[in-house]
XYZ file of C-alpha atoms in Angstrom:
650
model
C 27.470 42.518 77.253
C 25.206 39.853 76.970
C 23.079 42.043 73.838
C 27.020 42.040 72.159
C 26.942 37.776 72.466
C 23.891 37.476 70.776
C 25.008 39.767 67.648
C 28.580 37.702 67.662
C 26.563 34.477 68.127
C 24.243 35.623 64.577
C 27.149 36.321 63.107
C 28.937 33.451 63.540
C 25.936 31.219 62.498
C 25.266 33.548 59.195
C 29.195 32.374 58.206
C 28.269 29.338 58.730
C 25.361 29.018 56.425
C 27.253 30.649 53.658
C 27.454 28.293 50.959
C 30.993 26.159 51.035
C 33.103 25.856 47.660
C 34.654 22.549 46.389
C 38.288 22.355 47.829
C 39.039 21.381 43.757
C 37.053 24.333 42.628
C 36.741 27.941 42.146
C 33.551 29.736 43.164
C 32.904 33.377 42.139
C 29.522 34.975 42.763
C 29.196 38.216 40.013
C 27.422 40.481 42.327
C 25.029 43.703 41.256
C 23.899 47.156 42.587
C 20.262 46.232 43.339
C 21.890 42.947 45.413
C 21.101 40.156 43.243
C 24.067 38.156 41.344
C 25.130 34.433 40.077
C 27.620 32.301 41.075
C 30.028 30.611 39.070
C 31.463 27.924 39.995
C 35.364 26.913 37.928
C 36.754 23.020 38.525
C 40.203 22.232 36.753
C 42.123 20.393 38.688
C 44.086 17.752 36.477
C 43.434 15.357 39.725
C 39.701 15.651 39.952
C 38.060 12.441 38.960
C 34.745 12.340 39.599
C 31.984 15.592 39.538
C 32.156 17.289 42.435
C 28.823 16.641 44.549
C 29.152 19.766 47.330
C 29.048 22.203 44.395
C 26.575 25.490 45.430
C 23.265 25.094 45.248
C 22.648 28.769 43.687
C 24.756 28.257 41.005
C 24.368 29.641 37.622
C 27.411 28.302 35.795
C 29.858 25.120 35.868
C 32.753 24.986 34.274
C 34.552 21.276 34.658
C 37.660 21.761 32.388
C 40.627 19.432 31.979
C 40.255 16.892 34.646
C 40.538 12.861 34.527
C 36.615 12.650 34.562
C 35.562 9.877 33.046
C 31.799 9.224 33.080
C 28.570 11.641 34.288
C 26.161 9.219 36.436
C 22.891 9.636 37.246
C 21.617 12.893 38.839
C 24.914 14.042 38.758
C 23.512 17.599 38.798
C 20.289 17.017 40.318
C 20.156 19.483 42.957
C 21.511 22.418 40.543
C 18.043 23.510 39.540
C 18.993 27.179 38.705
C 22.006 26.054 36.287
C 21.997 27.322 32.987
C 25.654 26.558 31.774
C 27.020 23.432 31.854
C 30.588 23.010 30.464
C 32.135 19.768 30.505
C 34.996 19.833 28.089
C 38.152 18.469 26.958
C 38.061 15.920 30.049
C 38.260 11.916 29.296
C 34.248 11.660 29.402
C 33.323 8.069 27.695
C 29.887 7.204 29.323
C 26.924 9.515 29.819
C 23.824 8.061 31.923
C 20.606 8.776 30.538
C 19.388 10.562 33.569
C 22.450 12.480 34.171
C 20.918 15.544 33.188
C 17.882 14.952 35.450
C 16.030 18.116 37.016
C 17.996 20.842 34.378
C 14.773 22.249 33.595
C 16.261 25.750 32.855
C 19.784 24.960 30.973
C 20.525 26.912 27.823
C 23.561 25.804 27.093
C 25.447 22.201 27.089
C 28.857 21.318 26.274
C 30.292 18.472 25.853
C 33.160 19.018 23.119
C 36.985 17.304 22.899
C 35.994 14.094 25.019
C 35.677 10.458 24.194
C 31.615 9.773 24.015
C 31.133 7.340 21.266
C 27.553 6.828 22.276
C 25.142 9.674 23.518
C 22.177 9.306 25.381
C 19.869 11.142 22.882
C 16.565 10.767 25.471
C 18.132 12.558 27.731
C 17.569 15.575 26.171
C 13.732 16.042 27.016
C 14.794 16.720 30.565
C 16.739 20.049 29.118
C 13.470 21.590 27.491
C 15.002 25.052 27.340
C 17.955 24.246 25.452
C 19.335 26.301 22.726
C 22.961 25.155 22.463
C 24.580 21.513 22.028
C 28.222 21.330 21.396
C 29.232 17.339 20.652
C 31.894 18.295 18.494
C 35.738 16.592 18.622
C 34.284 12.881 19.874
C 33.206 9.545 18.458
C 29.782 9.759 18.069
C 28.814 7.135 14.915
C 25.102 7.778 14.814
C 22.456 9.895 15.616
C 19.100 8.383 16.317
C 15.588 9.089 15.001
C 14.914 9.658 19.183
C 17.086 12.791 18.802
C 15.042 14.460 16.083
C 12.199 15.889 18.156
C 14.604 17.170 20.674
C 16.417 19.032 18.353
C 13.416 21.405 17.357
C 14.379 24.089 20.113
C 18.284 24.173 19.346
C 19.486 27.011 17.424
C 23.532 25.970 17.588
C 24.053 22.511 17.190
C 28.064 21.763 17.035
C 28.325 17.563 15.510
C 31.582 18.330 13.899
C 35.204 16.156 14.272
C 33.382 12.876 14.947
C 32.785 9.738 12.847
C 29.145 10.805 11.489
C 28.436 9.117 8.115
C 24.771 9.728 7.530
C 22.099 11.523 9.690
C 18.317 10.204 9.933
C 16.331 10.826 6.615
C 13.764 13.001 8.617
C 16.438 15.370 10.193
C 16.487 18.012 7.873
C 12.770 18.197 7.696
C 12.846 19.841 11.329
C 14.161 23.034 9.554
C 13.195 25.060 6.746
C 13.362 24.670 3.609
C 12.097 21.336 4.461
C 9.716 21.830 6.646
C 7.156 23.376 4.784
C 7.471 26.425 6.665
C 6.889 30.531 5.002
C 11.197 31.695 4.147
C 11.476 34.321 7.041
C 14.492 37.034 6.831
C 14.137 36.980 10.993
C 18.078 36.414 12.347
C 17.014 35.211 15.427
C 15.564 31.845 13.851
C 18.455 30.924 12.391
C 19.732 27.616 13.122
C 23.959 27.316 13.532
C 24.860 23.599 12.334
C 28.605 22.067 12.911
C 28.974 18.982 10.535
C 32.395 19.172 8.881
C 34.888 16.607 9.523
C 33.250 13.569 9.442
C 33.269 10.149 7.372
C 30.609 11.365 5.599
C 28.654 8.510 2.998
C 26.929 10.691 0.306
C 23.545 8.271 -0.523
C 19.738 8.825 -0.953
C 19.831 9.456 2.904
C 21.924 12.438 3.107
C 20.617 14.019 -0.173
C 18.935 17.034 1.847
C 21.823 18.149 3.636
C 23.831 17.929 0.457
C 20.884 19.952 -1.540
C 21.380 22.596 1.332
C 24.632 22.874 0.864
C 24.234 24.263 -2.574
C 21.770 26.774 -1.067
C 21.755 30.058 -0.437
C 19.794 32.718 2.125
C 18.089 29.835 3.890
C 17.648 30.051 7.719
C 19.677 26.737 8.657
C 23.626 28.109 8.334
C 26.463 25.291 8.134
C 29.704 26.577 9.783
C 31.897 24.829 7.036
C 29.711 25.304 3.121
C 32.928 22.657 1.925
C 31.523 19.594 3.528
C 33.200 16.463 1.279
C 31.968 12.940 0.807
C 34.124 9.783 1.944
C 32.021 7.433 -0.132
C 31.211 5.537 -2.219
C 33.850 4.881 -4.397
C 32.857 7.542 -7.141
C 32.270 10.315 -5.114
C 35.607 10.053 -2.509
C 36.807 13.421 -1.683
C 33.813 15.317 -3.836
C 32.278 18.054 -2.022
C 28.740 18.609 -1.649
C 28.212 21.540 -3.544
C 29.379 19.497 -6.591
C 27.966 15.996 -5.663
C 25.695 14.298 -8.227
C 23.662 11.713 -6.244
C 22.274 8.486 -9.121
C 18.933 7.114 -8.376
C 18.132 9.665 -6.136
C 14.254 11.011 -6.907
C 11.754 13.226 -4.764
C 8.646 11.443 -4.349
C 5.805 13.247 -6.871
C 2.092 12.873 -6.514
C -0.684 12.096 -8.174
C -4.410 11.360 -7.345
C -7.306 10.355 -9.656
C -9.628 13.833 -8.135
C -9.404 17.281 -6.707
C -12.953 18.060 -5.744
C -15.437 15.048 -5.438
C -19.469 15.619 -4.495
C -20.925 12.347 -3.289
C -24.704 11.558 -2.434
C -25.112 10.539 1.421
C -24.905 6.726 2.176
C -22.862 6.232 -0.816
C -19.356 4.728 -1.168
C -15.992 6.656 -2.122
C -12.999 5.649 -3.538
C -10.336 7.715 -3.771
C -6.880 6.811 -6.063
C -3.480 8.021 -4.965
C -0.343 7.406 -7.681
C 3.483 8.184 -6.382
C 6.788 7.911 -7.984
C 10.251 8.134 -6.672
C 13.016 6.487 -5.798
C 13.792 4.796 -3.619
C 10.417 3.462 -3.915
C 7.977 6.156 -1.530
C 5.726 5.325 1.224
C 1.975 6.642 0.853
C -0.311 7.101 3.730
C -3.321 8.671 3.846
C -4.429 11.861 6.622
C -7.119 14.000 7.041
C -7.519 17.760 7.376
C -6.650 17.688 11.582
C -3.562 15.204 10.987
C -5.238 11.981 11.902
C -4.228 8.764 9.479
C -7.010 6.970 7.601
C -7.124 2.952 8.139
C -9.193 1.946 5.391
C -6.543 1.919 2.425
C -5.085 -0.619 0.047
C -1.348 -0.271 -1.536
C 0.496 -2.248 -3.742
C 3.731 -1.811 -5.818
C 3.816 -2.696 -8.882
C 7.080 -1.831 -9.772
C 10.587 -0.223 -7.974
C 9.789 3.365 -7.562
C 5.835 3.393 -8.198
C 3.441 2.510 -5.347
C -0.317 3.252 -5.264
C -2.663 3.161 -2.768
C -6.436 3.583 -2.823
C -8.663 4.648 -0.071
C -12.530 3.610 0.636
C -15.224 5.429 2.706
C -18.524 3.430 3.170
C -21.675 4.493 3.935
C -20.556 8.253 3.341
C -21.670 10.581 5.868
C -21.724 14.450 6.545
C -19.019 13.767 9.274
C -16.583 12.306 6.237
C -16.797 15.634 4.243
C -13.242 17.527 4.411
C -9.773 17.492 3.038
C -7.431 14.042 2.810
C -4.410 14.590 1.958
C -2.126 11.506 0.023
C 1.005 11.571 1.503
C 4.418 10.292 -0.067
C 7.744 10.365 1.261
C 11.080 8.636 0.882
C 14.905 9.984 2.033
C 15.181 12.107 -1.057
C 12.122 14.526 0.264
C 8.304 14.262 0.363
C 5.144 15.068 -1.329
C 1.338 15.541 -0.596
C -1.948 16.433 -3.026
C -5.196 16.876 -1.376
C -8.885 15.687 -2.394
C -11.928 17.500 -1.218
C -14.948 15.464 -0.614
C -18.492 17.019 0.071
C -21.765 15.156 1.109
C -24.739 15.703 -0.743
C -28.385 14.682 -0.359
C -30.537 12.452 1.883
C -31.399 9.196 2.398
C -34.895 7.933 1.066
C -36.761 4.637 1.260
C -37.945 3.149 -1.583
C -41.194 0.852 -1.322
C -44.773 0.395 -2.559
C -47.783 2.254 -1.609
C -50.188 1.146 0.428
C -53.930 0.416 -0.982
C -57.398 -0.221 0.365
C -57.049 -3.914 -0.983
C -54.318 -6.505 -0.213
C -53.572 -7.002 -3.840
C -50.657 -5.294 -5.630
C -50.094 -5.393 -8.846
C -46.453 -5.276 -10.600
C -44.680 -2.716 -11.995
C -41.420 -1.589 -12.898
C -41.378 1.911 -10.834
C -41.014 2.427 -7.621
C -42.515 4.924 -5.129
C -42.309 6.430 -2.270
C -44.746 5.291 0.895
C -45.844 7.975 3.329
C -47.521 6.246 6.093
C -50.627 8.042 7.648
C -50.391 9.973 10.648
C -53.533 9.050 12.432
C -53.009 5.870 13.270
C -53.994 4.345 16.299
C -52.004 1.089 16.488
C -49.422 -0.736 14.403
C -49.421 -3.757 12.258
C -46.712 -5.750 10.448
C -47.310 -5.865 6.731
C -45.755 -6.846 3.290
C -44.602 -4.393 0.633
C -43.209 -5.443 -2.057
C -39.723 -3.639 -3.099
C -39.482 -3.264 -6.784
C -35.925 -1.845 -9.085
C -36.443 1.618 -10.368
C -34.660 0.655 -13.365
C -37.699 0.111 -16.353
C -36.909 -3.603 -17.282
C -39.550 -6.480 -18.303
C -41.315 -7.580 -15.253
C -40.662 -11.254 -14.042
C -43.522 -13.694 -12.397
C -40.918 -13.636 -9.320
C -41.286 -10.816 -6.443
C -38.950 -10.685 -3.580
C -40.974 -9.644 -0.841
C -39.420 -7.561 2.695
C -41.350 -6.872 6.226
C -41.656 -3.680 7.483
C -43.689 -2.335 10.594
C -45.979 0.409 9.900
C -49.354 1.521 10.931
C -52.621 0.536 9.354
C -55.282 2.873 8.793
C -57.240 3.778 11.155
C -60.745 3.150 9.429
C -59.929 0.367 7.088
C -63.702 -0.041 4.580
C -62.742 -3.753 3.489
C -59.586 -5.503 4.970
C -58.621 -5.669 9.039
C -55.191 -6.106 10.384
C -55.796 -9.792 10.584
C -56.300 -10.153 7.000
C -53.100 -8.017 6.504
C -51.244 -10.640 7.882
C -52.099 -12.994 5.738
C -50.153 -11.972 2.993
C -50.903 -10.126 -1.074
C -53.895 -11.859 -2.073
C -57.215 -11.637 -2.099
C -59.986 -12.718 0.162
C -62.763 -15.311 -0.163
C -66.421 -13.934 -0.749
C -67.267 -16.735 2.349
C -65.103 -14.455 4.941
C -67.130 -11.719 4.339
C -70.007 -13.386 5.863
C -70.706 -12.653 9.510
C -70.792 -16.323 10.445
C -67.427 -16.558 12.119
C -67.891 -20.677 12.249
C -67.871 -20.835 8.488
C -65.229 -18.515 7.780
C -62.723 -20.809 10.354
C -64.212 -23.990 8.930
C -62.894 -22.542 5.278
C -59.665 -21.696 6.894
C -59.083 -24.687 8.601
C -60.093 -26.549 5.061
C -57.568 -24.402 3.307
C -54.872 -25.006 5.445
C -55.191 -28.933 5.706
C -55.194 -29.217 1.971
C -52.387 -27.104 0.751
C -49.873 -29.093 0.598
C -51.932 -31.738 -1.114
C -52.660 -29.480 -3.623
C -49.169 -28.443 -5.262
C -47.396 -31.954 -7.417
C -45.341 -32.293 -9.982
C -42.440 -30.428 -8.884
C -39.415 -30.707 -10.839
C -36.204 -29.156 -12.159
C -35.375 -28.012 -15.840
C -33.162 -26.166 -17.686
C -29.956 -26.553 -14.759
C -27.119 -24.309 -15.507
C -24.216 -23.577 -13.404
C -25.429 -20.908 -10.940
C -28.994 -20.995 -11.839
C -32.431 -23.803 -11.815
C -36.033 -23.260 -12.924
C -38.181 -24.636 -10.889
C -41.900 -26.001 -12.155
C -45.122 -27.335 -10.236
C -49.288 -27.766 -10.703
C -51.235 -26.655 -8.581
C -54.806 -28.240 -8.107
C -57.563 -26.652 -6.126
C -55.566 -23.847 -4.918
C -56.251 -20.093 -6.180
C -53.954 -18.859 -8.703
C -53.156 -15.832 -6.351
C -52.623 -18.194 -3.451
C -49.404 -17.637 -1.530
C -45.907 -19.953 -1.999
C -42.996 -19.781 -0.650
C -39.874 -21.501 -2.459
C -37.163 -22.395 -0.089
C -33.640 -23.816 -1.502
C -30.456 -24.496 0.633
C -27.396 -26.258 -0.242
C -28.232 -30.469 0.833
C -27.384 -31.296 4.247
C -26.490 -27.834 4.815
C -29.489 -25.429 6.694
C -27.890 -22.809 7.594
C -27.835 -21.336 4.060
C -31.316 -20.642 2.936
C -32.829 -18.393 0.482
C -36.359 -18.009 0.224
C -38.508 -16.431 -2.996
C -41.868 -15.442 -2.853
C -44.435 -15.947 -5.027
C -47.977 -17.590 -5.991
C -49.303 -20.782 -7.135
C -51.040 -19.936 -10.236
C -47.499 -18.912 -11.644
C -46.125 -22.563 -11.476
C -42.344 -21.769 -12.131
C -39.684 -19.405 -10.344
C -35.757 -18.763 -11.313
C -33.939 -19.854 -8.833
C -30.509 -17.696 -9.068
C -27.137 -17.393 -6.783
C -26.225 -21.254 -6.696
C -22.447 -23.099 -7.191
C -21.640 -25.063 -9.913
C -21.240 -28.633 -9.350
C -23.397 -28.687 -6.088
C -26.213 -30.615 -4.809
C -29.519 -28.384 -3.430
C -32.891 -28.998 -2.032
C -35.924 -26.742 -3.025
C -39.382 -26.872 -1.418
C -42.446 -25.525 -1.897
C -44.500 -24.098 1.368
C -47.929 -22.937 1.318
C -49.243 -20.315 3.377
C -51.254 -23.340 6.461
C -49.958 -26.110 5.161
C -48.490 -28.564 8.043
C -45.469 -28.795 8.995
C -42.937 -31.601 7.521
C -45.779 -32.221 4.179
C -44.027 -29.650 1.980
C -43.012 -31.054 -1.428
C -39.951 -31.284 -1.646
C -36.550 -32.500 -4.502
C -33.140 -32.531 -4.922
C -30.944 -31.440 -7.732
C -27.220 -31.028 -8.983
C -26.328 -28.112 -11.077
C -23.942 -28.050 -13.578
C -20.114 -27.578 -13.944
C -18.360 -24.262 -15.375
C -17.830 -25.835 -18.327
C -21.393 -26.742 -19.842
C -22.336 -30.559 -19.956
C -18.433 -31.309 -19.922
C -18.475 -30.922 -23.717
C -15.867 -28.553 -23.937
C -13.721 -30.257 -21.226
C -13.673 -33.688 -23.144
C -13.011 -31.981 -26.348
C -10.013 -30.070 -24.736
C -8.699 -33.561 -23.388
C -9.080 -35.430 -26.913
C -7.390 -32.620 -29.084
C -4.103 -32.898 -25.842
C -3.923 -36.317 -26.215
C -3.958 -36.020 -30.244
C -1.476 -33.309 -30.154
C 0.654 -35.390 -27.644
C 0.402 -38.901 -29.567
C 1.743 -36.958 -32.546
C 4.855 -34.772 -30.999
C 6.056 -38.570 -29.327
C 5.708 -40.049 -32.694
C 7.775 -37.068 -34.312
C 10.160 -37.626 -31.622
C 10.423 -41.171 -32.001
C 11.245 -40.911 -36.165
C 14.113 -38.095 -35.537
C 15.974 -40.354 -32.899
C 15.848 -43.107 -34.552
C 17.127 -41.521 -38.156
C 20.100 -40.145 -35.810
C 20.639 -43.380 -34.130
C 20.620 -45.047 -38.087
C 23.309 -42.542 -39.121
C 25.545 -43.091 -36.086
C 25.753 -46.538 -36.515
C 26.303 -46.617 -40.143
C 29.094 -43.953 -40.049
C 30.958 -46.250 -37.187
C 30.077 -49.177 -38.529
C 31.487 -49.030 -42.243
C 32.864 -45.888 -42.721
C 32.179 -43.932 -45.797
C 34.489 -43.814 -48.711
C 34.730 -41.068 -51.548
C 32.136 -42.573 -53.982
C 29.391 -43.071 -51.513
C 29.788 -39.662 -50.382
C 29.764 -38.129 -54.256
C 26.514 -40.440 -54.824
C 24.790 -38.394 -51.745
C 26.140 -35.311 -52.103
C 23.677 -33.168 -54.072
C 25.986 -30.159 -54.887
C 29.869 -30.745 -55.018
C 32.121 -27.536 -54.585
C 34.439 -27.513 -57.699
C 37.932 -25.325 -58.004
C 36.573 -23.477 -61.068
C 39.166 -21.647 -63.405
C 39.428 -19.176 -66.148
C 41.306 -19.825 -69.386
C 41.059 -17.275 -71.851
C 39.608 -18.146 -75.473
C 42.089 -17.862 -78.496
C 41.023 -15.921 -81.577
C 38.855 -18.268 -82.771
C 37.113 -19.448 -79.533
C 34.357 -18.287 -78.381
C 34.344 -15.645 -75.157
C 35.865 -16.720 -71.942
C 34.875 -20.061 -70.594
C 34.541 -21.932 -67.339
C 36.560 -24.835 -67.293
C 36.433 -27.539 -64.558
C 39.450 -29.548 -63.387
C 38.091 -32.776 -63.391
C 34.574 -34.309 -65.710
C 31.823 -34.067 -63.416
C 28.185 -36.676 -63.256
C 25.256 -35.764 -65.647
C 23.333 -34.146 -62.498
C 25.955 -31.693 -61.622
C 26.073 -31.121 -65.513
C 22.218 -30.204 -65.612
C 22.327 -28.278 -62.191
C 25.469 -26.059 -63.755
C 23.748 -25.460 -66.806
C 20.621 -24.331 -65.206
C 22.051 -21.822 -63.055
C 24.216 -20.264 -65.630
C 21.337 -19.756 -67.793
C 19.725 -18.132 -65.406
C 22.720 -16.493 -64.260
C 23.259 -15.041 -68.450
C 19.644 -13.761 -68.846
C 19.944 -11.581 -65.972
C 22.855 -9.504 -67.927
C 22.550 -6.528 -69.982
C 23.211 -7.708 -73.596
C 25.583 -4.914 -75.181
C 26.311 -3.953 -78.958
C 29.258 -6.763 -79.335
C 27.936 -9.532 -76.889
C 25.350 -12.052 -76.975
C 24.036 -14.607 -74.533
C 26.398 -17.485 -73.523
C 25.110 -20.297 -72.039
C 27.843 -22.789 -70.539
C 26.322 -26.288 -71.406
């Protein structure tokens, strides 16, 4: 007995944990031989308001059909994690929560059709990443947004018909082939089902795929109804697609100023793009693994033209690859690639070292290979020259660089280095180390004393020529000229060169300012460098042309007032005559220079001569004179014929 209460007790409990059904629902599990089975789960009572929370847990598909449901909050179906259909339709569904759908990581199929969402919760799609099927059609969606586009990748049927839809985002269409760039493939399971008839559509620019696919035919995206029909604009009201003419509706085209550029390493790149469309195309620039370039300038200098141009500095072998110029607008896109390749090294460009300190000019440049035993380093001065072979200047421009001295120098040590390009004093070779300080010291007290009659000629606008004497000083003796704006420091530029030349260029100045120039010498103490001032000139050279340009305005202007002046007063001196005394019939015959006459024609009798002009009335002697010149004039131009001869009418 008490082994029977324990199998009635099990049983009891194993009822118990069998999974309840909604009381407004029907539940019917589709069992199979080998055990296993889904549930399905059927709710349409016309009472039902709300979704039914107690619904089976192993539940494969729910139907809610016909019922006074009116919104789906959030989680609604949250616990439902092996549902794959999810019918809501024909209820009175006007709000969707954007995490109503929350946890549905294995749905295939969603329907919402013949309800009253105006509004859909695109976002929510992401938590439905295995969904193939999305039935909206027959409610009052108005838009779709640009969120939805990504989501819409996976769907194959996509049902958006019988709502008010009266464009679709540009990029939409470029999801699916043709647009998307993607090989034609005859494969039937890739085919994409789309459900867009019956809507308000407005045929523009932004539509303009969908309408070119609807003239299509064998492409992978099918449209349920080919006879889509525009609502507007005016001109194209009740036109379908498949006859629709869109105006000022262009595909962006491409064109860039290379193909295949080879550029030496460390140099700098510019590369051209050119597009044309309409409506005018954005350009951006990408590289071979899809990320965008910064660098880039665009302008538009025009509706439907934009150009953009891209810069790489300092070109290295990392920047070698494919960029691709991208245009697009909502009649389609366009691309063209440019291939860049590095080429070369990098090489240094200075003078080579010599036994002696002193270098002499020269207009080429080589290339300085330091020595390899070297057992410690020195700072010294070479001299960077152009390698372009133009006239050599008294002015050097002189750069520090650390390198190593030799290790055995015969004639120079690394203090001497130091001291800069010139050469030493027979004294310092002399072992007495007092004398060769006691020069030194003399030198360097007396330098400054030594270089007078600075001054400034020849000042132009961005350049000065500078010139000096120098007394007791070598000629190859080191100066430095430094020049910076007046009362400004911060802004110097220094030139080297020696005091035996006596005059530098000084280049890279502003027109119209004031600078100070001074000469240093190499010792010389601090605060007793020789020093000027000086203005250079305007843009316009010694004001010459300015003043002229002001004399000729004011001539020019002095004359138009005058001209002025005359007409208004000759129109103020008729006015005031003609309302003044009036003017009678013999004033106006004495002014007129021409009068218009009634001229008639009276035939000549036998004996008169041909026909005659004969005036009504005697006219002056003037108008006499002026009638008889013309019709001379007027008779010599004739032919003369067998029976005629030349008539003149005075």
């Amino acid at each position: 007995m008490r082994r029977l209460l324990c199998v009635h007790v099990f049983l009891c409990c194993l009822s118990m944990a069998h999974p309840f059904c909604p009381s407004q629902c029907t539940c019917v599990f589709h069992g199979r031989t080998d055990g296993a089975g889904s549930r399905s789960v059927v709710c349409n009572d016309p009472d039902m308001s709300d979704i039914p929370v107690n619904v089976p847990v192993d539940t494969v598909k729910l139907r809610i059909e016909k019922t006074m449901v009116r919104r789906i909050p959030t989680e609604a179906f949250y616990y439902l994690s092996d549902l794959r259909y999810l019918w809501i339709t024909y209820n009175s569904i006007s709000s969707v929560d954007t995490a109503g759908f929350y946890n549905l990581k294995v749905l295939h199929e969603l329907r919402l059709d013949g309800n009253l969402i105006s509004v859909f919760p695109w976002e929510s799609l992401k938590e439905m990443p295995r969904l193939k099927t999305l039935d909206l059609h027959n409610n009052r969606i108005t838009t779709v947004g640009n969120e939805a586009i990504p989501y819409f990748r996976s769907i194959t049927y996509l049902d958006l018909s019988s709502n008010k839809l009266a464009t679709l985002p540009s990029d939409l269409m470029d999801i699916w082939p043709p647009f998307n760039g993607a090989p034609i493939s005859t494969d039937v399971s890739q085919k994409v089902v789309l459900g867009l008839q019956d809507n308000p559509w407005f045929c523009d620019c932004k539509i303009s795929k969908l309408i070119e696919l609807s003239k299509m035919t064998g492409t992978l995206v099918v449209l349920m109804d080919l006879y889509l029909a525009c609502s507007g604009p005016e001109n194209l009201a009740g036109v379908v697609f498949q006859r629709a003419e869109l105006d000022n509706c262009v595909k962006p085209s491409v064109m860039t100023s290379a193909t295949k550029i080879t550029s030496p390493l460390g140099s700098n790149v510019l590369l051209r793009c050119d597009a044309a469309g309409f409506p005018t195309p954005t350009l951006y620039w990408a590289k071979s693994d899809g990320s965008l370039v910064n660098n880039t300038v665009q302008e538009t200098p025009g509706e439907g033209i934009r150009w953009s141009i891209m810069s790489l500095h300092g070109i290295l072998f990392k920047d070698a690859g494919n960029y691709s110029c991208k245009a697009k607008n909502v009649a389609g896109n366009a691309e063209a690639t440019i291939s860049i390749s590095v080429d070369g090294d990098f090489t240094t460009t200075t003078l080579p070292l010599k036994p002696s300190i002193e270098t002499e000019p020269t207009s080429k440049a080589t290339t300085f290979t330091p020595p390899t035993d070297t057992p410690s380093s020195s700072t010294i001065r070479t001299t960077v020259l152009p390698t372009t072979s133009t006239t050599t200047t008294t002015t050097t421009t002189t750069t520090t660089t650390t390198t190593s001295a030799p290790k055995k120098p015969k004639t120079t040590t690394s203090n001497s280095l130091q001291k800069g390009s010139f050469k030493q004093p027979k004294t310092q070779q002399d072992s007495n180390g007092r004398k060769l300080a006691a020069d030194e010291k003399s030198k360097k007290s007396d330098a400054s004393k030594s270089v007078n009659d600075i001054k400034i000629v020849e000042e132009t606008s961005d350049t000065a020529v500078l010139l000096w004497t120098a007394e007791g000083l070598p000629n190859d003796a080191p100066l430095t000229v430094v020049y910076s704006p007046y009362d400004d420091d911060d802004i110097k530029r220094t030139v080297e060169t020696n005091a035996g030349s006596g005059k530098v260029l000084l280049e890279g100045l502003s027109s119209g300012a004031r600078y100070s120039v001074c000469l240093v010498a190499k010792g010389s103490a601090a605060g007793k460098d020789p020093c000027i001032d000086f203005y250079t000139l305007d843009n316009l050279e010694d004001g010459g042309q300015s003043k002229l340009f002001i004399i000729i305005s004011g001539m020019a202007c002095a004359l138009v007032l005058s001209l002025i002046a005359l007409l208004l007063y000759k129109i103020l001196a008729l006015y005031c005559k003609g309302r003044g005394t009036g003017l009678d019939a013999e004033e106006l015959e004495k002014d007129s220079y021409v009068k218009f006459e009634t001229i008639s024609m009276k035939h000549r009798t036998l004996n008169s001569h041909p026909t005659e002009l004969w005036a009504r009335r005697a006219t002056h002697e003037s108008e006499r004179m002026l009638l008889c010149s013309r019709s001379s004039i007027d008779s010599q131009m004739t032919y003369k014929s067998d029976g005629s001869r030349s008539e003149y009418l005075c």
